[in-house]
mmCIF file of C-alpha atoms in Angstrom:
data_model
loop_
_atom_site.group_PDB
_atom_site.id
_atom_site.type_symbol
_atom_site.label_atom_id
_atom_site.label_comp_id
_atom_site.label_asym_id
_atom_site.label_seq_id
_atom_site.Cartn_x
_atom_site.Cartn_y
_atom_site.Cartn_z
ATOM 1 C CA MET A 1 212.105 109.658 108.626
ATOM 2 C CA LEU A 2 209.959 106.821 107.464
ATOM 3 C CA ARG A 3 213.003 104.829 107.153
ATOM 4 C CA ARG A 4 214.203 105.477 110.652
ATOM 5 C CA MET A 5 210.907 104.715 112.035
ATOM 6 C CA GLY A 6 211.140 101.345 110.016
ATOM 7 C CA ALA A 7 214.530 100.755 111.128
ATOM 8 C CA MET A 8 213.596 101.283 114.826
ATOM 9 C CA LYS A 9 210.235 99.433 115.012
ATOM 10 C CA PRO A 10 211.678 96.016 114.917
ATOM 11 C CA SER A 11 214.061 96.623 117.595
ATOM 12 C CA ARG A 12 211.112 98.063 119.916
ATOM 13 C CA LEU A 13 209.042 95.166 119.000
ATOM 14 C CA PHE A 14 211.615 92.790 119.937
ATOM 15 C CA SER A 15 212.365 94.417 123.237
ATOM 16 C CA ALA A 16 209.096 94.612 124.248
ATOM 17 C CA GLY A 17 208.434 90.977 123.186
ATOM 18 C CA TRP A 18 211.509 89.737 125.098
ATOM 19 C CA GLN A 19 210.442 91.165 128.264
ATOM 20 C CA ALA A 20 207.257 89.991 128.208
ATOM 21 C CA VAL A 21 208.440 86.687 127.529
ATOM 22 C CA MET A 22 211.014 86.658 130.402
ATOM 23 C CA GLU A 23 208.465 88.003 132.693
ATOM 24 C CA GLY A 24 205.658 85.513 131.906
ATOM 25 C CA ILE A 25 207.673 82.147 131.488
ATOM 26 C CA GLY A 26 210.071 82.082 134.521
ATOM 27 C CA HIS A 27 212.636 83.664 136.234
ATOM 28 C CA TRP A 28 216.461 83.469 136.738
ATOM 29 C CA THR A 29 217.920 82.453 140.071
ATOM 30 C CA LEU A 30 221.406 82.243 141.517
ATOM 31 C CA PRO A 31 222.158 79.084 143.384
ATOM 32 C CA ALA A 32 223.723 79.630 147.054
ATOM 33 C CA TRP A 33 226.864 77.666 146.325
ATOM 34 C CA ALA A 34 227.458 79.868 143.179
ATOM 35 C CA VAL A 35 229.651 82.665 144.771
ATOM 36 C CA LEU A 36 232.721 84.173 143.270
ATOM 37 C CA GLY A 37 235.804 83.920 145.060
ATOM 38 C CA PRO A 38 239.416 82.892 144.785
ATOM 39 C CA GLY A 39 239.731 79.531 143.270
ATOM 40 C CA ARG A 40 236.049 79.435 142.398
ATOM 41 C CA LEU A 41 234.441 78.852 139.380
ATOM 42 C CA ALA A 42 232.107 81.543 137.547
ATOM 43 C CA PRO A 43 228.389 81.312 138.888
ATOM 44 C CA ARG A 44 226.134 78.982 136.786
ATOM 45 C CA TRP A 45 222.589 80.322 135.999
ATOM 46 C CA LEU A 46 219.693 78.207 136.654
ATOM 47 C CA TRP A 47 216.730 78.453 134.416
ATOM 48 C CA VAL A 48 213.575 77.649 136.305
ATOM 49 C CA GLY A 49 210.505 77.382 134.394
ATOM 50 C CA SER A 50 206.679 77.828 135.358
ATOM 51 C CA VAL A 51 205.788 74.805 133.339
ATOM 52 C CA ASP A 52 208.403 72.601 134.706
ATOM 53 C CA CYS A 53 207.333 73.539 138.211
ATOM 54 C CA ALA A 54 203.801 72.815 137.696
ATOM 55 C CA GLU A 55 204.849 69.248 136.290
ATOM 56 C CA HIS A 56 206.437 68.389 139.529
ATOM 57 C CA GLN A 57 203.822 69.649 141.991
ATOM 58 C CA GLU A 58 201.825 66.928 143.586
ATOM 59 C CA PRO A 59 198.089 67.172 143.204
ATOM 60 C CA PRO A 60 196.059 68.265 146.349
ATOM 61 C CA GLY A 61 194.405 65.765 148.388
ATOM 62 C CA LYS A 62 194.776 62.096 149.055
ATOM 63 C CA LYS A 63 196.236 59.877 146.527
ATOM 64 C CA LEU A 64 194.192 57.295 145.070
ATOM 65 C CA LEU A 65 194.632 53.698 146.135
ATOM 66 C CA SER A 66 196.066 51.286 143.499
ATOM 67 C CA GLU A 67 193.978 48.553 142.424
ATOM 68 C CA LYS A 68 196.232 45.967 144.321
ATOM 69 C CA LYS A 69 195.432 47.383 147.432
ATOM 70 C CA LEU A 70 191.883 47.980 147.104
ATOM 71 C CA LYS A 71 191.431 44.374 146.321
ATOM 72 C CA ARG A 72 193.535 43.383 149.481
ATOM 73 C CA HIS A 73 190.432 43.270 151.730
ATOM 74 C CA PHE A 74 186.987 42.139 150.836
ATOM 75 C CA VAL A 75 184.441 44.955 151.783
ATOM 76 C CA ASP A 76 180.983 44.102 151.972
ATOM 77 C CA ARG A 77 179.561 47.219 153.723
ATOM 78 C CA ARG A 78 180.021 50.676 153.164
ATOM 79 C CA ARG A 79 178.454 54.048 154.473
ATOM 80 C CA LEU A 80 177.708 56.461 151.690
ATOM 81 C CA LEU A 81 177.008 60.181 151.595
ATOM 82 C CA VAL A 82 175.729 61.311 148.311
ATOM 83 C CA ARG A 83 174.435 64.963 147.119
ATOM 84 C CA GLY A 84 172.807 65.622 144.148
ATOM 85 C CA GLY A 85 174.016 68.535 141.765
ATOM 86 C CA ARG A 86 172.948 71.987 142.289
ATOM 87 C CA GLY A 87 170.640 73.552 139.658
ATOM 88 C CA GLY A 88 171.732 76.608 137.801
ATOM 89 C CA ASP A 89 170.188 79.952 138.321
ATOM 90 C CA GLY A 90 167.862 81.852 136.240
ATOM 91 C CA LEU A 91 168.840 85.132 134.230
ATOM 92 C CA SER A 92 167.024 88.383 134.462
ATOM 93 C CA CYS A 93 167.613 90.319 131.332
ATOM 94 C CA PHE A 94 165.949 91.961 128.405
ATOM 95 C CA HIS A 95 166.141 91.713 124.662
ATOM 96 C CA SER A 96 168.412 94.275 123.067
ATOM 97 C CA GLU A 97 168.514 94.732 119.160
ATOM 98 C CA PRO A 98 168.655 97.984 116.944
ATOM 99 C CA ARG A 99 165.242 99.278 115.770
ATOM 100 C CA LYS A 100 163.493 97.111 118.727
ATOM 101 C CA GLU A 101 162.957 99.158 121.678
ATOM 102 C CA PHE A 102 160.636 96.835 123.643
ATOM 103 C CA GLY A 103 162.294 93.470 122.994
ATOM 104 C CA GLY A 104 160.838 92.043 126.293
ATOM 105 C CA PRO A 105 162.455 89.615 128.652
ATOM 106 C CA ASP A 106 164.719 86.916 127.271
ATOM 107 C CA GLY A 107 166.562 85.606 130.483
ATOM 108 C CA GLY A 108 166.825 81.830 130.224
ATOM 109 C CA ASP A 109 166.197 79.000 132.839
ATOM 110 C CA GLY A 110 168.971 77.500 134.630
ATOM 111 C CA GLY A 111 169.903 73.745 134.098
ATOM 112 C CA SER A 112 168.960 71.044 136.556
ATOM 113 C CA GLY A 113 171.478 69.190 138.639
ATOM 114 C CA GLY A 114 172.694 65.808 137.838
ATOM 115 C CA HIS A 115 171.449 62.768 139.511
ATOM 116 C CA VAL A 116 173.603 60.313 141.509
ATOM 117 C CA ILE A 117 172.813 56.733 140.497
ATOM 118 C CA LEU A 118 173.952 53.376 141.812
ATOM 119 C CA ARG A 119 174.211 50.869 138.682
ATOM 120 C CA VAL A 120 175.357 47.033 138.850
ATOM 121 C CA ASP A 121 178.500 46.526 137.052
ATOM 122 C CA ARG A 122 179.265 42.523 136.658
ATOM 123 C CA GLN A 123 183.036 43.459 136.930
ATOM 124 C CA VAL A 124 182.819 44.877 140.284
ATOM 125 C CA LYS A 125 183.029 42.231 142.982
ATOM 126 C CA SER A 126 183.439 44.205 146.316
ATOM 127 C CA LEU A 127 182.475 47.852 147.693
ATOM 128 C CA SER A 128 186.262 48.495 148.253
ATOM 129 C CA SER A 129 186.011 50.865 145.136
ATOM 130 C CA VAL A 130 183.207 52.845 146.206
ATOM 131 C CA GLN A 131 184.086 55.971 148.089
ATOM 132 C CA SER A 132 182.482 57.462 150.982
ATOM 133 C CA GLN A 133 181.155 60.786 149.374
ATOM 134 C CA TYR A 134 179.862 61.665 146.019
ATOM 135 C CA GLN A 135 178.743 64.944 144.776
ATOM 136 C CA GLY A 136 176.674 65.287 141.703
ATOM 137 C CA PHE A 137 177.434 67.695 138.733
ATOM 138 C CA ASP A 138 175.778 71.048 139.227
ATOM 139 C CA GLY A 139 173.584 72.587 136.252
ATOM 140 C CA GLU A 140 174.635 75.579 134.078
ATOM 141 C CA ASP A 141 173.093 79.123 134.727
ATOM 142 C CA GLY A 142 170.675 80.360 132.116
ATOM 143 C CA GLY A 143 171.790 82.819 129.466
ATOM 144 C CA ARG A 144 170.658 85.524 127.343
ATOM 145 C CA LYS A 145 168.344 85.198 124.255
ATOM 146 C CA ASN A 146 166.344 82.559 126.180
ATOM 147 C CA CYS A 147 168.990 80.219 126.559
ATOM 148 C CA PHE A 148 168.658 77.569 128.891
ATOM 149 C CA GLY A 149 171.702 76.336 130.891
ATOM 150 C CA ARG A 150 172.912 72.809 130.482
ATOM 151 C CA ASN A 151 171.820 69.993 132.746
ATOM 152 C CA GLY A 152 174.257 68.518 135.155
ATOM 153 C CA ALA A 153 175.591 65.013 133.714
ATOM 154 C CA VAL A 154 174.502 62.091 135.687
ATOM 155 C CA LEU A 155 176.932 60.559 137.977
ATOM 156 C CA TYR A 156 177.204 56.520 138.169
ATOM 157 C CA ILE A 157 178.412 54.706 141.129
ATOM 158 C CA ARG A 158 179.504 51.230 140.207
ATOM 159 C CA VAL A 159 178.344 48.545 142.551
ATOM 160 C CA PRO A 160 178.653 44.548 142.458
ATOM 161 C CA MET A 161 175.573 42.294 142.131
ATOM 162 C CA GLY A 162 173.704 41.580 145.070
ATOM 163 C CA THR A 163 174.028 45.061 146.792
ATOM 164 C CA LEU A 164 171.315 46.123 149.096
ATOM 165 C CA VAL A 165 170.671 50.036 149.466
ATOM 166 C CA LYS A 166 169.620 50.862 153.212
ATOM 167 C CA GLU A 167 168.748 54.125 154.577
ATOM 168 C CA GLY A 168 168.471 53.464 158.478
ATOM 169 C CA ASN A 169 166.920 50.273 158.989
ATOM 170 C CA LYS A 170 164.686 50.241 155.801
ATOM 171 C CA VAL A 171 165.768 48.391 152.609
ATOM 172 C CA LEU A 172 165.235 50.905 149.692
ATOM 173 C CA ALA A 173 166.584 48.567 146.634
ATOM 174 C CA ASP A 174 167.780 45.291 146.016
ATOM 175 C CA LEU A 175 170.158 45.369 143.076
ATOM 176 C CA SER A 176 170.474 41.814 142.248
ATOM 177 C CA ARG A 177 170.360 41.834 138.392
ATOM 178 C CA PRO A 178 173.164 43.300 135.884
ATOM 179 C CA GLY A 179 172.418 46.769 134.912
ATOM 180 C CA ASP A 180 169.896 47.520 138.046
ATOM 181 C CA GLU A 181 170.044 51.218 138.735
ATOM 182 C CA TYR A 182 168.813 53.138 141.963
ATOM 183 C CA ILE A 183 168.652 56.965 141.996
ATOM 184 C CA ALA A 184 170.598 57.564 145.263
ATOM 185 C CA ALA A 185 170.150 61.524 145.180
ATOM 186 C CA LEU A 186 168.302 63.527 142.893
ATOM 187 C CA GLY A 187 169.535 66.734 141.418
ATOM 188 C CA GLY A 188 168.119 70.061 142.270
ATOM 189 C CA ALA A 189 165.754 71.789 139.953
ATOM 190 C CA GLY A 190 167.152 74.770 137.911
ATOM 191 C CA GLY A 191 165.946 78.380 138.484
ATOM 192 C CA LYS A 192 163.471 80.394 136.241
ATOM 193 C CA GLY A 193 164.513 83.203 134.279
ATOM 194 C CA ASN A 194 162.480 86.555 133.992
ATOM 195 C CA ARG A 195 161.065 85.059 130.418
ATOM 196 C CA PHE A 196 159.240 82.503 132.661
ATOM 197 C CA PHE A 197 157.340 85.244 134.696
ATOM 198 C CA LEU A 198 155.990 86.949 131.289
ATOM 199 C CA ALA A 199 152.379 87.576 131.721
ATOM 200 C CA ASN A 200 149.569 89.998 130.293
ATOM 201 C CA ASP A 201 149.343 91.883 133.368
ATOM 202 C CA ASN A 202 153.465 91.879 133.826
ATOM 203 C CA ARG A 203 155.013 92.572 130.372
ATOM 204 C CA ALA A 204 158.547 93.291 131.865
ATOM 205 C CA PRO A 205 159.238 91.145 134.804
ATOM 206 C CA VAL A 206 162.577 91.416 136.506
ATOM 207 C CA THR A 207 161.978 88.262 138.812
ATOM 208 C CA CYS A 208 164.304 85.236 138.432
ATOM 209 C CA THR A 209 164.808 82.347 140.926
ATOM 210 C CA PRO A 210 168.116 80.474 141.814
ATOM 211 C CA GLY A 211 168.669 76.863 141.189
ATOM 212 C CA GLN A 212 167.611 74.381 144.130
ATOM 213 C CA PRO A 213 170.259 72.333 145.945
ATOM 214 C CA GLY A 214 170.483 68.633 145.171
ATOM 215 C CA GLN A 215 169.166 66.048 147.482
ATOM 216 C CA GLU A 216 171.474 64.886 150.263
ATOM 217 C CA ARG A 217 171.346 61.404 151.585
ATOM 218 C CA VAL A 218 173.147 59.162 154.006
ATOM 219 C CA LEU A 219 172.972 55.587 152.654
ATOM 220 C CA PHE A 220 174.405 52.137 153.680
ATOM 221 C CA LEU A 221 175.418 49.592 151.275
ATOM 222 C CA GLU A 222 175.308 45.894 151.992
ATOM 223 C CA LEU A 223 176.502 43.011 149.906
ATOM 224 C CA LYS A 224 173.864 40.285 149.993
ATOM 225 C CA THR A 225 176.191 37.848 147.970
ATOM 226 C CA MET A 226 179.475 37.492 148.796
ATOM 227 C CA ALA A 227 180.604 34.219 147.433
ATOM 228 C CA HIS A 228 179.798 30.840 146.055
ATOM 229 C CA ALA A 229 181.065 29.069 149.383
ATOM 230 C CA GLY A 230 181.701 30.046 152.664
ATOM 231 C CA LEU A 231 184.301 28.250 155.036
ATOM 232 C CA VAL A 232 182.716 28.100 158.506
ATOM 233 C CA GLY A 233 184.581 26.812 161.686
ATOM 234 C CA LEU A 234 185.904 27.639 164.981
ATOM 235 C CA PRO A 235 188.929 29.686 165.462
ATOM 236 C CA ASN A 236 192.114 28.307 164.498
ATOM 237 C CA ALA A 237 190.481 25.533 162.548
ATOM 238 C CA GLY A 238 192.650 26.156 159.528
ATOM 239 C CA LYS A 239 190.314 28.053 157.324
ATOM 240 C CA SER A 240 192.908 30.676 156.166
ATOM 241 C CA SER A 241 195.202 27.884 155.676
ATOM 242 C CA LEU A 242 192.793 25.912 153.425
ATOM 243 C CA LEU A 243 192.044 29.036 151.298
ATOM 244 C CA ARG A 244 195.731 29.695 150.746
ATOM 245 C CA ALA A 245 195.956 25.962 149.609
ATOM 246 C CA ILE A 246 193.110 26.143 147.146
ATOM 247 C CA SER A 247 193.655 29.564 145.763
ATOM 248 C CA ASN A 248 196.020 32.500 145.138
ATOM 249 C CA ALA A 249 194.431 34.501 148.161
ATOM 250 C CA LYS A 250 197.010 35.157 151.038
ATOM 251 C CA PRO A 251 195.017 35.842 154.263
ATOM 252 C CA ALA A 252 197.085 35.987 157.310
ATOM 253 C CA VAL A 253 197.953 32.644 159.139
ATOM 254 C CA ALA A 254 198.878 32.450 162.586
ATOM 255 C CA ALA A 255 198.999 29.996 165.781
ATOM 256 C CA TYR A 256 196.315 32.110 167.530
ATOM 257 C CA PRO A 257 192.734 32.330 167.417
ATOM 258 C CA PHE A 258 190.956 35.242 165.513
ATOM 259 C CA THR A 259 193.675 35.714 162.934
ATOM 260 C CA THR A 260 191.065 36.613 160.185
ATOM 261 C CA LEU A 261 189.139 39.798 161.288
ATOM 262 C CA LYS A 262 187.900 40.684 157.706
ATOM 263 C CA PRO A 263 186.674 38.384 154.913
ATOM 264 C CA HIS A 264 188.826 37.156 152.329
ATOM 265 C CA VAL A 265 187.690 35.876 148.994
ATOM 266 C CA GLY A 266 190.010 33.381 147.062
ATOM 267 C CA ILE A 267 189.092 32.132 143.445
ATOM 268 C CA VAL A 268 189.265 28.430 142.655
ATOM 269 C CA HIS A 269 190.029 27.933 138.843
ATOM 270 C CA TYR A 270 188.836 24.962 137.104
ATOM 271 C CA GLU A 271 189.986 23.456 133.557
ATOM 272 C CA ASP A 272 186.254 24.535 131.882
ATOM 273 C CA HIS A 273 187.051 28.245 132.595
ATOM 274 C CA GLN A 274 184.646 28.138 135.642
ATOM 275 C CA GLN A 275 185.515 30.157 138.741
ATOM 276 C CA VAL A 276 184.329 29.350 142.041
ATOM 277 C CA ALA A 277 184.581 32.061 144.721
ATOM 278 C CA VAL A 278 185.446 30.694 148.430
ATOM 279 C CA ALA A 279 185.126 32.950 151.286
ATOM 280 C CA ASP A 280 187.354 32.947 154.373
ATOM 281 C CA VAL A 281 185.174 34.602 157.166
ATOM 282 C CA PRO A 282 186.154 35.545 160.890
ATOM 283 C CA GLY A 283 185.930 32.335 163.367
ATOM 284 C CA LEU A 284 182.794 31.425 164.785
ATOM 285 C CA VAL A 285 182.543 30.997 168.809
ATOM 286 C CA ARG A 286 179.681 29.493 170.987
ATOM 287 C CA GLY A 287 177.260 32.198 171.678
ATOM 288 C CA ALA A 288 177.645 33.909 168.253
ATOM 289 C CA HIS A 289 174.151 34.195 167.763
ATOM 290 C CA ARG A 290 173.899 36.434 170.846
ATOM 291 C CA ASN A 291 176.582 38.564 169.142
ATOM 292 C CA ARG A 292 179.375 37.189 171.214
ATOM 293 C CA GLY A 293 182.819 37.218 169.615
ATOM 294 C CA LEU A 294 182.489 38.683 166.260
ATOM 295 C CA GLY A 295 178.909 37.755 166.315
ATOM 296 C CA HIS A 296 176.518 38.951 163.883
ATOM 297 C CA ALA A 297 179.235 40.343 161.812
ATOM 298 C CA PHE A 298 180.309 36.503 160.933
ATOM 299 C CA LEU A 299 176.815 35.296 160.553
ATOM 300 C CA ARG A 300 175.981 38.007 158.165
ATOM 301 C CA HIS A 301 178.778 36.925 155.856
ATOM 302 C CA ILE A 302 177.761 33.467 156.263
ATOM 303 C CA GLU A 303 174.269 34.291 155.286
ATOM 304 C CA ARG A 304 175.515 35.555 151.817
ATOM 305 C CA CYS A 305 177.003 32.422 150.830
ATOM 306 C CA GLY A 306 175.203 29.890 148.459
ATOM 307 C CA PHE A 307 176.753 26.836 150.070
ATOM 308 C CA LEU A 308 179.079 26.113 153.040
ATOM 309 C CA LEU A 309 182.088 24.300 153.885
ATOM 310 C CA PHE A 310 182.335 23.188 157.672
ATOM 311 C CA VAL A 311 185.918 22.875 158.473
ATOM 312 C CA LEU A 312 186.496 20.767 161.724
ATOM 313 C CA ASP A 313 189.969 20.718 163.583
ATOM 314 C CA LEU A 314 190.707 16.974 163.804
ATOM 315 C CA SER A 315 193.290 17.328 166.351
ATOM 316 C CA VAL A 316 191.220 18.470 169.334
ATOM 317 C CA PRO A 317 189.364 15.888 171.750
ATOM 318 C CA GLN A 318 185.945 15.025 170.113
ATOM 319 C CA PRO A 319 186.108 16.733 166.908
ATOM 320 C CA TRP A 320 182.651 15.847 165.954
ATOM 321 C CA THR A 321 181.242 18.162 168.511
ATOM 322 C CA GLN A 322 182.370 21.136 166.718
ATOM 323 C CA LEU A 323 179.873 20.425 163.768
ATOM 324 C CA ASP A 324 176.628 20.398 166.309
ATOM 325 C CA ASP A 325 178.074 23.699 167.736
ATOM 326 C CA LEU A 326 178.448 25.126 164.367
ATOM 327 C CA LYS A 327 175.082 24.147 163.221
ATOM 328 C CA HIS A 328 173.272 25.340 166.504
ATOM 329 C CA GLU A 329 174.513 28.929 166.249
ATOM 330 C CA LEU A 330 173.620 29.096 162.355
ATOM 331 C CA ASP A 331 169.941 27.922 163.136
ATOM 332 C CA GLN A 332 169.982 30.356 166.112
ATOM 333 C CA TYR A 333 170.800 33.013 163.853
ATOM 334 C CA GLU A 334 168.536 32.289 160.916
ATOM 335 C CA GLU A 335 166.471 29.083 160.750
ATOM 336 C CA GLY A 336 167.489 26.759 158.248
ATOM 337 C CA LEU A 337 170.914 28.204 157.471
ATOM 338 C CA SER A 338 172.540 25.138 158.475
ATOM 339 C CA SER A 339 170.550 23.187 156.064
ATOM 340 C CA ARG A 340 172.137 24.528 152.957
ATOM 341 C CA PRO A 341 173.954 22.484 150.634
ATOM 342 C CA HIS A 342 177.359 21.891 152.341
ATOM 343 C CA ALA A 343 180.297 19.659 152.820
ATOM 344 C CA ILE A 344 182.181 18.474 156.105
ATOM 345 C CA ILE A 345 186.129 18.960 156.176
ATOM 346 C CA ALA A 346 188.276 17.416 158.526
ATOM 347 C CA ASN A 347 191.424 19.330 158.491
ATOM 348 C CA LYS A 348 194.926 18.717 159.956
ATOM 349 C CA ILE A 349 195.031 14.878 159.158
ATOM 350 C CA ASP A 350 198.879 15.334 159.156
ATOM 351 C CA LEU A 351 199.034 15.529 162.962
ATOM 352 C CA PRO A 352 199.096 12.059 164.980
ATOM 353 C CA GLN A 353 196.214 12.940 167.183
ATOM 354 C CA ALA A 354 194.256 13.732 164.091
ATOM 355 C CA ARG A 355 194.595 10.486 162.491
ATOM 356 C CA ALA A 356 193.608 8.643 165.758
ATOM 357 C CA ASN A 357 190.358 10.708 165.855
ATOM 358 C CA LEU A 358 189.570 10.191 161.969
ATOM 359 C CA PRO A 359 187.983 6.558 162.478
ATOM 360 C CA GLU A 360 185.726 7.570 165.119
ATOM 361 C CA LEU A 361 184.705 10.777 163.082
ATOM 362 C CA GLN A 362 183.754 8.895 160.219
ATOM 363 C CA ALA A 363 181.736 6.325 162.227
ATOM 364 C CA ARG A 364 179.794 9.153 163.334
ATOM 365 C CA LEU A 365 179.370 11.431 160.581
ATOM 366 C CA GLY A 366 179.753 8.604 157.774
ATOM 367 C CA ALA A 367 181.924 8.694 154.908
ATOM 368 C CA LYS A 368 180.854 12.347 153.566
ATOM 369 C CA ALA A 369 183.761 13.922 155.879
ATOM 370 C CA ILE A 370 186.627 14.644 153.657
ATOM 371 C CA ALA A 371 190.040 14.309 155.455
ATOM 372 C CA LEU A 372 192.760 16.336 154.281
ATOM 373 C CA SER A 373 195.532 18.465 155.456
ATOM 374 C CA ALA A 374 195.838 22.219 154.320
ATOM 375 C CA ALA A 375 199.373 22.676 155.416
ATOM 376 C CA THR A 376 200.826 19.466 153.338
ATOM 377 C CA GLY A 377 198.348 19.514 150.666
ATOM 378 C CA GLU A 378 197.172 15.857 151.539
ATOM 379 C CA ASN A 379 193.750 14.987 149.796
ATOM 380 C CA LEU A 380 192.870 18.567 148.226
ATOM 381 C CA GLU A 381 192.060 16.665 144.948
ATOM 382 C CA GLU A 382 188.900 15.442 146.659
ATOM 383 C CA LEU A 383 187.928 18.669 148.101
ATOM 384 C CA LEU A 384 188.485 20.430 144.806
ATOM 385 C CA LEU A 385 186.001 17.891 143.187
ATOM 386 C CA CYS A 386 183.414 18.158 146.046
ATOM 387 C CA LEU A 387 183.578 21.950 145.554
ATOM 388 C CA LYS A 388 182.992 21.786 141.946
ATOM 389 C CA GLU A 389 179.921 19.431 142.277
ATOM 390 C CA LEU A 390 178.289 21.777 144.676
ATOM 391 C CA HIS A 391 178.941 24.647 142.459
ATOM 392 C CA ASP A 392 177.169 22.999 139.726
ATOM 393 C CA ARG A 393 174.385 22.096 141.706
ATOM 394 C CA HIS A 394 174.018 25.750 142.949
ATOM 395 C CA VAL A 395 174.032 27.209 139.580
ATOM 396 C CA ALA A 396 171.429 24.609 138.295
ATOM 397 C CA ALA A 397 169.118 25.649 141.398
ATOM 398 C CA GLU A 398 169.560 29.331 140.703
ATOM 399 C CA LEU A 399 168.786 29.118 137.144
ATOM 400 C CA GLN A 400 165.552 26.949 137.838
ATOM 401 C CA GLN A 401 164.329 29.609 140.240
ATOM 402 C CA GLY A 402 164.747 32.368 137.526
ATOM 403 C CA ARG A 403 167.887 34.048 139.153
ATOM 404 C CA GLN A 404 171.010 34.992 137.755
ATOM 405 C CA PRO A 405 173.781 32.943 139.350
ATOM 406 C CA LEU A 406 177.113 34.998 140.731
ATOM 407 C CA ARG A 407 179.813 34.798 138.300
ATOM 408 C CA TRP A 408 183.534 35.682 138.985
#
C-alpha cells in the first residue's frame, strides 16, 4: 500500500503543479486564420505569456519629452503647483505579551510628510525641465510596539541660478548662488499614536490622530539672469540670422516681422574654453514700454542680460534713428537700462543701400559701429572679438561686486 501511494504521489504532484503553472503563466489562443479545411495546414498554437504582454504595454500618462525637445525653446517663466507630502496616521493599539496582562498603549506616531524644496543647480540653464505640478512623498503610518512611521523623503526641484520665486506679486526668494534652497511646500505633520496620550489620569487611552495634509501653494518662477548678452533691435533687423551665424542655435528666420516669439539662447565658444551665452529675444516696437507689441515680455528678457548688442538694419532710410528709438524704449521701461555696456551692430552690409548708408552712420555714431552681414558672414570676426571683450569686462565687474558670474 505504501509503495502504491509512493508511486502515485509524484503523478499527483505533477498534475497539480502543471495546472497551476498553466493557469498562472498564460493561456493558449487559436488564431482566426488557423482553421482546418481542405488544403489547409494544421492549426498552429500561439503561446501568449503574461510577462511578454507586460513588456509591450505602454506606461500610463504622457510620455516624457526628450532632452533635445526640452532645450528647443528657452523657458524663463513657469507656474508651479506644489504640495507637501501628507503625514502618516497614528496607531491605536495595546501591548500584548505573555504574562503581561496590562502592557499599556504602544501605538506609534506617524511619520511627517516630505518637503518640496527648490535647489539651484549650475547644470540647469532653463526652466524648461521644471514641471507644472509636484507632489511630495507621504509619511508612513505608525506601527505597534511604539514604532514610529518613516518620514517622507525630501523632493528636490532643480532650478537654474538666478531664479526668482514669487507668490502673486510678492518676491519670496532670490536663488542667485549655487546650492541655494527654498522650501516651496512643507510636509504635513504625522499623527499621534495612543502612546502619546498616556497620562496619570488616563492609563489606557484609545485616542489617535490622523496625519496632516501637506502645504499647497501656487508659485511663479522667473529667471532673472537669462544670458550674458542680449540682441536688441527692431523687428526684421536680422537678430535671428546673426545668432545662427555665430552659434549653433537654430531660431526661425523669415522675411516678415515678429518671426521670433520666444527667446532663443545660443552659445559662442572660444579657444580658452569660455562660453558666452547670447539671447535672441523678440523684436522691439515703438511704444513697447506701454506694453505695445510684445511689450513688457520683451523688456523683461533684456533686463536679465549683462550687456547688450544693438542690431540696426542698415538697409532702411536713416538707420541711426533706430538706435535712439531702442534706447528711449529701454529707458522708459527702466531708467539706466540703455546705459549698460553695449555694442552697436550695423547689419545687412551686403545690400547696396546699406553700403550707401554706412558712411553717414559712422559719421553720426563714430567708429564704434560694427558693420557686418549675418547672411554672408562678412566681418563676423570683429563682432566675436568685441563680444569676448564685453564678456571679460562683465565677469570682472561681477567678481568685484562679490557676485558669482553666470557660467554656461
